[in-house]
XYZ file of C-alpha atoms in Angstrom:
616
model
C 0.000 0.000 0.000
C 1.469 3.350 -0.999
C 0.384 6.883 -0.455
C -1.252 8.929 -3.217
C 1.713 11.255 -3.177
C 4.278 8.526 -3.539
C 4.343 8.937 -7.313
C 5.580 12.478 -6.999
C 8.036 11.538 -4.276
C 9.509 8.784 -6.409
C 9.695 10.947 -9.562
C 13.052 11.337 -11.389
C 15.460 13.523 -9.448
C 15.873 16.898 -11.101
C 18.751 19.340 -10.569
C 16.486 21.656 -8.602
C 15.348 18.854 -6.308
C 18.923 17.647 -5.882
C 20.043 21.143 -4.952
C 17.209 21.430 -2.457
C 18.213 18.095 -0.885
C 21.820 19.272 -0.543
C 20.758 22.424 1.302
C 21.156 22.320 5.074
C 20.435 24.617 7.934
C 23.441 26.612 9.025
C 24.668 25.601 12.485
C 25.297 29.299 13.291
C 21.970 30.909 14.111
C 23.090 34.513 13.418
C 25.068 33.707 10.264
C 22.750 35.779 8.031
C 23.282 38.884 10.147
C 27.057 38.341 10.176
C 26.966 38.165 6.378
C 24.988 41.406 6.264
C 27.827 43.037 8.177
C 30.438 41.575 5.825
C 28.383 42.689 2.848
C 28.379 46.320 3.959
C 32.019 46.208 4.968
C 32.806 45.118 1.413
C 30.583 47.799 -0.055
C 32.334 50.489 2.011
C 35.714 49.159 0.859
C 34.460 49.159 -2.705
C 33.022 52.651 -2.507
C 35.843 54.265 -0.488
C 37.792 55.664 -3.461
C 34.706 57.178 -5.041
C 33.547 58.658 -1.762
C 36.957 60.097 -0.918
C 38.203 61.281 -4.277
C 35.155 61.101 -6.523
C 37.351 60.045 -9.379
C 38.137 56.937 -11.379
C 40.820 55.017 -9.483
C 43.104 52.520 -11.239
C 40.887 49.636 -10.143
C 37.694 51.286 -11.336
C 35.629 52.172 -8.262
C 31.957 52.708 -9.114
C 30.494 55.826 -10.592
C 27.762 57.663 -8.723
C 24.974 55.972 -10.691
C 26.419 52.477 -10.314
C 27.134 53.092 -6.635
C 23.550 54.171 -6.026
C 22.286 51.020 -7.757
C 24.655 48.803 -5.729
C 23.547 50.433 -2.463
C 19.839 50.060 -3.259
C 20.181 46.443 -4.465
C 22.251 45.356 -1.452
C 19.964 47.199 0.931
C 17.113 44.999 -0.245
C 19.258 41.871 0.060
C 20.336 42.925 3.543
C 16.755 43.499 4.697
C 15.773 40.100 3.283
C 18.723 38.378 4.989
C 18.162 40.184 8.302
C 14.456 39.356 8.509
C 14.156 35.957 6.784
C 17.549 34.502 7.784
C 17.659 32.148 4.778
C 20.958 30.409 5.576
C 19.909 29.650 9.153
C 16.696 28.123 7.756
C 18.386 26.125 5.000
C 17.219 28.358 2.105
C 20.521 29.775 0.784
C 19.645 29.480 -2.918
C 17.885 32.854 -3.295
C 20.610 35.130 -1.781
C 23.294 33.064 -3.520
C 21.769 33.534 -6.968
C 21.242 37.249 -6.234
C 24.926 37.747 -5.377
C 26.162 35.693 -8.350
C 23.997 37.707 -10.752
C 25.202 40.920 -9.112
C 28.908 40.141 -9.457
C 28.493 38.945 -13.072
C 26.691 42.136 -14.095
C 29.133 44.399 -12.266
C 32.103 42.528 -13.735
C 30.801 43.147 -17.226
C 30.060 46.769 -16.335
C 33.639 47.296 -15.113
C 35.111 45.490 -18.133
C 36.772 42.648 -16.262
C 39.599 42.054 -13.887
C 40.500 45.597 -12.872
C 37.445 46.070 -10.625
C 36.790 45.313 -6.983
C 33.371 43.785 -7.784
C 34.762 40.283 -7.197
C 34.060 41.072 -3.515
C 30.500 39.915 -4.264
C 31.979 36.692 -5.655
C 33.708 36.215 -2.290
C 30.368 36.827 -0.571
C 28.725 34.225 -2.826
C 31.532 31.786 -1.982
C 30.786 32.279 1.726
C 27.081 31.656 1.129
C 27.847 28.444 -0.766
C 30.235 27.219 1.930
C 27.845 28.021 4.781
C 24.619 26.946 3.077
C 25.466 23.520 1.609
C 27.098 20.260 2.592
C 30.836 20.083 2.154
C 30.847 18.123 -1.115
C 28.320 20.406 -2.726
C 30.005 23.456 -1.186
C 33.455 22.491 -2.563
C 32.029 21.936 -6.024
C 30.103 25.214 -5.905
C 33.153 27.246 -4.817
C 35.253 25.733 -7.606
C 32.560 26.521 -10.176
C 32.272 30.059 -8.821
C 36.053 30.587 -8.953
C 36.133 29.194 -12.465
C 33.294 31.504 -13.474
C 35.200 34.491 -12.078
C 38.373 33.519 -13.975
C 36.434 32.902 -17.163
C 34.802 36.328 -17.015
C 38.142 38.020 -16.324
C 39.858 36.218 -19.194
C 36.997 36.961 -21.553
C 37.103 40.672 -20.747
C 40.913 41.017 -20.471
C 42.719 43.013 -23.209
C 44.860 41.294 -25.832
C 47.657 40.481 -25.485
C 47.476 39.349 -21.835
C 50.247 41.009 -19.829
C 51.878 39.482 -16.757
C 50.269 41.859 -14.253
C 46.775 41.144 -15.561
C 47.411 37.397 -15.441
C 48.705 37.778 -11.898
C 45.554 39.647 -10.823
C 43.248 37.045 -12.437
C 45.082 34.100 -10.844
C 45.175 35.752 -7.416
C 41.430 36.439 -7.528
C 40.847 32.790 -8.481
C 43.057 31.558 -5.604
C 41.482 34.012 -3.160
C 37.942 32.751 -3.931
C 39.129 29.145 -3.512
C 40.871 29.912 -0.210
C 37.908 31.817 1.211
C 35.544 29.022 0.126
C 37.819 26.291 1.515
C 38.286 27.944 4.906
C 34.566 28.759 5.159
C 33.623 25.201 4.153
C 36.005 23.688 6.708
C 34.766 26.045 9.405
C 31.117 25.361 8.541
C 31.626 21.595 8.504
C 33.435 21.682 11.851
C 30.705 23.776 13.465
C 28.006 21.611 11.853
C 29.537 18.404 13.206
C 29.830 19.897 16.652
C 26.193 20.953 16.427
C 25.154 17.466 15.296
C 27.138 15.949 18.155
C 25.469 18.343 20.563
C 22.054 17.469 19.149
C 22.781 13.746 19.387
C 23.874 14.160 22.994
C 20.774 16.232 23.656
C 18.568 13.602 22.015
C 20.309 10.851 23.963
C 19.736 12.774 27.185
C 16.125 13.290 26.136
C 15.733 9.570 25.455
C 17.192 8.734 28.860
C 14.815 11.227 30.453
C 11.960 9.699 28.419
C 12.861 6.204 29.640
C 13.085 7.449 33.231
C 9.699 9.122 32.855
C 8.374 5.885 31.359
C 9.564 3.943 34.378
C 7.791 6.423 36.648
C 4.577 6.181 34.612
C 4.744 2.396 34.522
C 5.140 2.443 38.277
C 1.977 4.559 38.494
C 0.005 2.339 36.110
C -1.102 0.059 38.973
C 0.103 -2.902 36.851
C -2.956 -2.583 34.642
C -2.166 -4.061 31.219
C -4.182 -1.499 29.244
C -2.596 1.466 31.047
C 0.855 -0.077 30.629
C 0.348 -0.410 26.863
C -1.011 3.127 26.468
C 1.977 4.493 28.413
C 4.395 2.576 26.192
C 2.720 3.776 22.995
C 2.948 7.382 24.167
C 6.708 6.913 24.622
C 7.066 5.357 21.156
C 6.086 8.684 19.571
C 9.341 10.203 20.817
C 10.782 8.661 17.620
C 10.347 11.282 14.844
C 8.216 10.572 11.782
C 5.779 8.164 13.495
C 2.232 8.479 12.160
C 0.710 5.853 14.445
C 1.768 3.067 16.748
C 0.100 -0.025 18.114
C 0.851 -2.775 20.606
C 0.220 -6.376 19.605
C -0.100 -9.259 22.056
C 0.999 -12.713 20.948
C -1.707 -15.321 21.624
C 0.145 -18.616 22.102
C -2.940 -20.812 21.918
C -4.378 -19.207 18.780
C -0.985 -18.568 17.130
C -1.845 -15.034 16.086
C -1.394 -11.394 17.079
C -4.149 -9.349 18.705
C -4.251 -5.544 18.610
C -4.234 -4.664 22.306
C -3.780 -0.876 22.014
C -3.247 1.669 19.254
C -2.970 5.408 18.692
C -4.811 4.932 15.381
C -8.581 5.316 15.793
C -9.575 2.811 13.101
C -7.978 -0.384 14.338
C -10.205 -3.189 15.556
C -9.034 -4.048 19.053
C -10.492 -7.552 18.719
C -8.721 -8.275 15.436
C -6.425 -11.293 15.406
C -3.613 -10.890 12.872
C -2.191 -14.008 11.307
C 0.124 -12.176 8.890
C 3.111 -10.263 10.173
C 6.363 -8.776 8.831
C 9.310 -11.151 8.980
C 11.943 -10.602 11.619
C 15.360 -9.248 10.745
C 18.498 -11.346 11.038
C 18.902 -10.534 14.720
C 15.308 -11.548 15.412
C 14.585 -8.325 17.281
C 13.430 -5.829 14.655
C 11.184 -6.209 11.655
C 10.093 -4.031 8.758
C 7.834 -4.101 5.710
C 7.029 -1.713 2.879
C 9.153 0.472 0.643
C 12.902 0.314 0.996
C 12.878 -3.163 2.605
C 15.316 -5.701 1.205
C 14.180 -8.212 0.158
C 11.105 -6.374 -1.048
C 8.113 -7.030 1.207
C 4.653 -5.454 0.789
C 2.902 -3.826 3.689
C 0.591 -6.177 5.632
C -3.129 -5.732 5.070
C -3.806 -4.611 8.638
C -2.106 -1.289 7.803
C -5.102 0.781 6.724
C -3.571 4.241 6.520
C -2.728 5.154 2.885
C -0.012 7.583 4.010
C 2.078 4.776 5.516
C 5.041 3.726 3.386
C 6.928 1.599 5.873
C 6.078 -0.432 8.968
C 8.814 -0.977 11.530
C 8.698 -2.532 14.936
C 10.372 -4.387 17.736
C 9.392 -7.569 19.545
C 8.580 -7.633 23.239
C 10.097 -10.445 25.290
C 9.913 -11.227 28.962
C 13.188 -11.357 30.943
C 12.980 -15.153 30.554
C 12.897 -14.835 26.735
C 9.185 -15.573 26.247
C 7.577 -13.765 23.301
C 4.881 -11.446 24.684
C 4.043 -9.131 21.802
C 5.372 -6.400 19.548
C 5.418 -2.629 19.142
C 4.491 -1.600 15.579
C 5.297 1.835 14.113
C 3.625 3.174 10.973
C 5.985 5.610 9.265
C 5.531 8.027 6.382
C 9.211 7.761 5.392
C 10.490 4.786 3.432
C 14.027 4.994 4.806
C 15.003 2.652 7.669
C 15.128 3.798 11.257
C 18.497 5.279 12.266
C 20.616 3.278 14.739
C 19.927 5.649 17.642
C 16.150 5.248 17.181
C 16.509 1.468 17.011
C 18.566 1.521 20.198
C 15.859 3.624 21.878
C 13.156 1.203 20.715
C 15.167 -1.730 22.000
C 15.501 -0.080 25.411
C 11.789 0.703 25.315
C 11.024 -2.909 24.377
C 13.032 -4.194 27.350
C 11.093 -1.967 29.741
C 7.797 -2.830 28.031
C 8.487 -6.587 28.175
C 9.288 -6.364 31.881
C 6.182 -4.233 32.541
C 3.933 -6.609 30.589
C 5.364 -9.618 32.423
C 4.749 -7.908 35.764
C 1.235 -6.864 34.707
C 0.462 -10.422 33.640
C 1.797 -11.857 36.912
C -0.194 -9.268 38.851
C -3.354 -10.152 36.919
C -2.772 -13.859 37.595
C -2.208 -13.115 41.263
C -5.403 -11.062 41.382
C -7.250 -13.926 39.731
C -5.860 -16.367 42.291
C -6.889 -14.030 45.104
C -10.382 -13.653 43.644
C -10.638 -17.419 43.211
C -9.514 -17.943 46.797
C -12.056 -15.398 48.013
C -14.784 -17.141 46.008
C -13.720 -20.477 47.448
C -13.758 -19.091 50.974
C -17.181 -17.586 50.339
C -18.462 -20.889 48.934
C -16.858 -22.726 51.833
C -18.619 -20.472 54.341
C -21.876 -20.982 52.471
C -21.300 -24.739 52.434
C -20.637 -24.995 56.147
C -23.611 -22.751 56.848
C -25.829 -24.859 54.605
C -24.581 -28.203 55.878
C -25.008 -27.105 59.482
C -28.579 -26.126 58.617
C -29.154 -29.380 56.761
C -27.800 -31.381 59.661
C -29.576 -29.374 62.332
C -33.066 -29.818 60.867
C -33.232 -33.650 60.723
C -31.333 -33.981 63.995
C -33.785 -31.646 65.704
C -36.693 -33.676 64.341
C -35.139 -36.952 65.487
C -34.273 -35.479 68.871
C -37.895 -34.407 69.273
C -39.300 -37.790 68.201
C -37.036 -40.076 70.250
C -38.746 -39.292 73.641
C -42.081 -40.224 72.092
C -40.853 -43.810 71.630
C -41.379 -44.366 75.374
C -45.128 -44.147 74.678
C -44.991 -46.274 71.539
C -47.496 -48.871 72.793
C -50.003 -46.163 73.694
C -49.912 -44.650 70.191
C -52.478 -45.408 67.567
C -51.365 -47.268 64.445
C -51.731 -44.124 62.326
C -49.534 -42.111 64.703
C -46.937 -44.882 64.752
C -46.824 -44.907 60.949
C -46.458 -41.125 60.815
C -43.609 -41.106 63.382
C -41.900 -43.955 61.580
C -42.109 -42.230 58.176
C -40.790 -38.973 59.639
C -37.827 -40.696 61.250
C -37.033 -42.672 58.094
C -37.205 -39.602 55.825
C -34.904 -37.605 58.118
C -32.457 -40.478 58.395
C -32.488 -40.769 54.596
C -31.812 -37.049 54.409
C -28.751 -37.460 56.626
C -27.630 -40.487 54.655
C -27.989 -38.586 51.367
C -25.880 -35.713 52.659
C -23.105 -38.055 53.765
C -23.313 -40.022 50.514
C -23.151 -36.844 48.393
C -20.164 -35.537 50.324
C -18.249 -38.796 49.918
C -19.249 -39.088 46.259
C -18.122 -35.544 45.482
C -14.739 -36.230 47.110
C -14.272 -39.369 45.003
C -15.263 -37.519 41.830
C -12.898 -34.652 42.624
C -10.068 -37.131 43.195
C -10.895 -39.132 40.051
C -11.626 -42.259 42.035
C -14.966 -43.209 40.424
C -14.977 -46.127 37.962
C -17.941 -46.745 35.699
C -19.457 -50.087 34.804
C -21.233 -49.185 31.570
C -23.682 -51.251 29.565
C -26.710 -50.624 27.312
C -29.621 -49.193 29.268
C -33.203 -48.286 28.389
C -33.964 -44.671 29.262
C -37.630 -45.533 29.741
C -36.712 -48.035 32.474
C -34.135 -45.686 34.026
C -36.663 -42.826 34.222
C -39.319 -45.154 35.662
C -36.931 -46.286 38.411
C -35.998 -42.702 39.296
C -39.712 -41.823 39.333
C -40.343 -44.522 41.937
C -37.588 -43.089 44.158
C -39.053 -39.580 44.287
C -42.744 -40.505 44.425
C -43.007 -39.601 48.137
C -41.607 -36.125 47.397
C -44.021 -35.690 44.477
C -46.969 -36.785 46.604
C -46.026 -34.448 49.438
C -46.288 -31.378 47.154
C -49.054 -32.862 44.930
C -46.846 -32.497 41.851
C -47.983 -33.781 38.465
C -45.705 -36.018 36.381
C -45.472 -35.686 32.574
C -43.251 -38.061 30.651
C -42.437 -37.951 26.911
C -40.121 -40.763 25.844
C -40.686 -42.006 22.285
C -41.069 -45.684 21.487
C -37.948 -47.080 19.864
C -35.591 -44.654 21.582
C -32.049 -46.125 21.326
C -30.464 -47.459 24.468
C -27.754 -45.395 26.110
C -24.386 -46.625 27.234
C -24.196 -45.860 30.966
C -23.545 -47.128 34.467
C -26.989 -48.040 35.925
C -26.285 -46.798 39.451
C -24.673 -43.559 38.230
C -27.459 -42.843 35.744
C -30.009 -43.370 38.500
C -28.018 -40.952 40.646
C -28.022 -38.295 37.878
C -31.773 -38.576 37.340
C -32.524 -38.652 41.064
C -30.493 -35.461 41.673
C -32.185 -33.571 38.815
C -35.672 -34.795 39.687
C -35.196 -34.014 43.390
C -34.113 -30.477 42.495
C -37.142 -30.067 40.213
C -39.489 -31.303 42.926
C -37.878 -29.141 45.599
C -38.217 -25.860 43.646
C -41.571 -26.520 41.970
C -44.619 -24.861 43.519
C -47.450 -26.852 45.061
C -49.461 -28.751 42.402
C -46.877 -27.874 39.792
C -45.836 -30.033 36.833
C -42.554 -31.872 36.285
C -41.840 -32.882 32.691
C -39.299 -35.481 31.610
C -38.408 -35.969 27.941
C -35.832 -37.881 25.915
C -34.869 -37.853 22.217
C -31.957 -38.941 20.002
C -29.459 -36.227 18.979
C -26.340 -36.759 16.797
C -25.134 -40.033 18.297
C -26.416 -39.144 21.764
C -29.677 -39.234 23.662
C -30.734 -35.918 25.177
C -32.688 -36.154 28.447
C -34.394 -33.054 29.881
C -36.058 -32.429 33.264
C -38.310 -29.371 33.336
C -39.938 -27.688 36.329
C -42.084 -24.629 36.998
C -39.889 -23.143 39.720
C -38.255 -19.682 39.910
C -35.566 -20.539 37.332
C -31.817 -19.864 37.318
C -30.464 -16.373 36.479
C -28.421 -16.263 33.255
C -25.404 -14.912 35.147
C -25.286 -18.005 37.360
C -25.895 -20.773 34.822
C -22.215 -21.539 34.374
C -21.394 -21.607 38.086
C -24.455 -23.496 39.280
C -22.673 -26.779 38.501
C -19.651 -25.825 40.636
C -18.985 -27.638 43.858
C -20.724 -26.075 46.903
C -22.311 -23.339 44.794
C -25.928 -22.400 45.464
C -27.756 -19.723 43.510
C -28.464 -16.479 45.343
C -32.022 -16.383 43.998
C -33.043 -19.445 45.978
C -35.151 -19.255 49.109
C -32.951 -19.760 52.168
C -35.148 -22.649 53.248
C -34.687 -24.397 49.879
C -30.930 -24.058 49.591
C -28.919 -27.246 49.780
C -25.175 -27.716 50.153
C -24.395 -27.344 46.430
C -23.351 -30.940 45.699
C -26.235 -32.438 43.720
C -25.635 -30.602 40.432
C -21.867 -30.887 40.833
C -22.155 -34.677 41.133
C -24.575 -34.801 38.188
C -22.198 -32.808 35.979
C -19.120 -34.890 36.826
C -21.001 -38.160 36.284
C -22.352 -36.973 32.933
C -18.863 -35.902 31.835
C -17.458 -39.294 32.895
C -19.996 -40.882 30.537
C -18.792 -38.643 27.676
C -21.802 -36.308 27.633
C -22.503 -32.773 28.746
C -25.090 -31.045 30.944
C -26.593 -27.554 30.859
C -29.543 -25.483 32.062
C -31.890 -23.275 30.060
C -35.220 -21.501 30.457
C -38.255 -23.751 30.368
C -41.087 -23.076 27.931
C -43.678 -22.358 30.633
C -41.279 -20.701 33.087
C -38.901 -22.352 35.478
C -35.789 -24.277 34.462
C -34.988 -27.123 32.105
C -31.909 -29.184 32.934
C -30.689 -31.262 29.983
C -27.857 -33.735 29.623
C -26.644 -36.110 26.920
C -25.433 -39.704 27.041
C -23.862 -41.650 24.156
C -26.028 -44.136 22.277
C -25.037 -47.748 22.922
C -23.660 -49.708 19.929
C -24.345 -53.455 20.253
C -21.185 -54.503 18.372
C -18.906 -52.491 20.669
C -20.627 -53.866 23.743
C -20.333 -57.426 22.425
C -16.609 -56.931 21.796
C -16.115 -55.583 25.330
C -18.075 -58.492 26.838
C -15.932 -60.917 24.829
C -12.746 -59.264 26.009
C -13.981 -59.341 29.589
C -14.812 -63.087 29.269
C -11.359 -63.876 27.881
C -9.691 -61.913 30.650
C -11.750 -63.780 33.250
C -10.744 -67.150 31.738
C -7.120 -66.160 31.840
């Protein structure tokens, strides 16, 4: 991708453009005003004979008319130089051409070598030496000296006498000497200025890095703030149009835009393409001026960008964390000092990102620990409640056994049923706790075989009939004829159904309806238990299957210890299925789970293998 103006920028180099590229700012800020002083010192020297004697001296001082023209012309040049300061701003071409034209015209007017007008040639030589780089300045001074000699020779009388030749050669040598000394002086001052600027930039970069460290320390180890701080420091490199921070996603094997100073980048974008790394594996580049030629990646959307450069971010342990990408309008590579600054910035950024990541992981561990402690408190509160209720009932009923013979048969049956149900409640709690520990430790082995879901549902229905009768709940069952058998452990499947049905009965209102359905689904059988209770909030549907978790929307009296759904989920997963909760059609919740369909051939092979192993 290239900019619309790239055609003009890559056009053939003309002499004018080459001259403009050779022009530099003068390292001496007041050089234009110094030259104004030299200009008028030369004019006074030139005009001294005419002002003192008002006569034609041997070296042809100017007449009154010519002197007036010289004064007016140079007054304008002086005002321009004093106000605009062209050499200090790198625009020496205009005053240079003005002085060259002036000395050529005056040389012709004075008929050659016997005039002092070559002073303006010396002034032009100074402007060339101070306004251009040393190669261009040396060439320009030589051309100017040659032009002066050519004009003198062309206007010299025939035959050429020794004195005239001496004057012409001395003027030629004088222009060369003035130009050479001025060029050497200008180059020396310019190099000192460049060294001073480099030292100033280096000090600025050090100050920028120190400020970055302070800002990173104030970022509270937040990854987004860390990245924004780093990107702000990247723009200390000149010529940067935009910058962005990419994070390397190890699992997805791609780059994600985590932060950018460009407003049109998609922060969720995952970039598979990326510029290739350089030989040292630290820097990379793409676009114009890259060897071998490499086009810009498609994620660069700014048409003004001609080159993309960047640096990788590594942790102190060498792990690849991401990259800093710089979109640049210039096609030339980054200078070494900018690369060194980016490398230093990348080291600080990699360390900050590593610390931010560790801090985020630590915060996650702390939050997880707090959630566990909260769940643990809830569990102990719930289990103490669950234990206290049946124990209180049993404690109240035990003294009545002393009057057992005096009780009627109906009262005996009621006391007996109450004691049995509370003992079963205690037994279920202990069984669930032990079962959850075995599931958490991976100590549950399944004995799977083909099972009929119709028979499994009927057995679970028999187990919860007392609970259904107590709340006068209606039972609706929809299991199609010919439903394939599932491959499951009979006791574990009964446990899954009993836990789901007990939950449905517990949270259903009086005289509510419980619906059970089953249907084949892509190699599995999907079983759903639907109730008309309060339902499960969407924000809690993922966590409701966690160990000890109970939804906050439940009535305190209905809360359990948070083990039933956890056990159901782990048992379903052991069978190779999955379990989830969704909204029921008529309100309430619908818990669904899947079990794999049994294949008779596989079961026969397993039975055969088991028989052979028993015989051995």
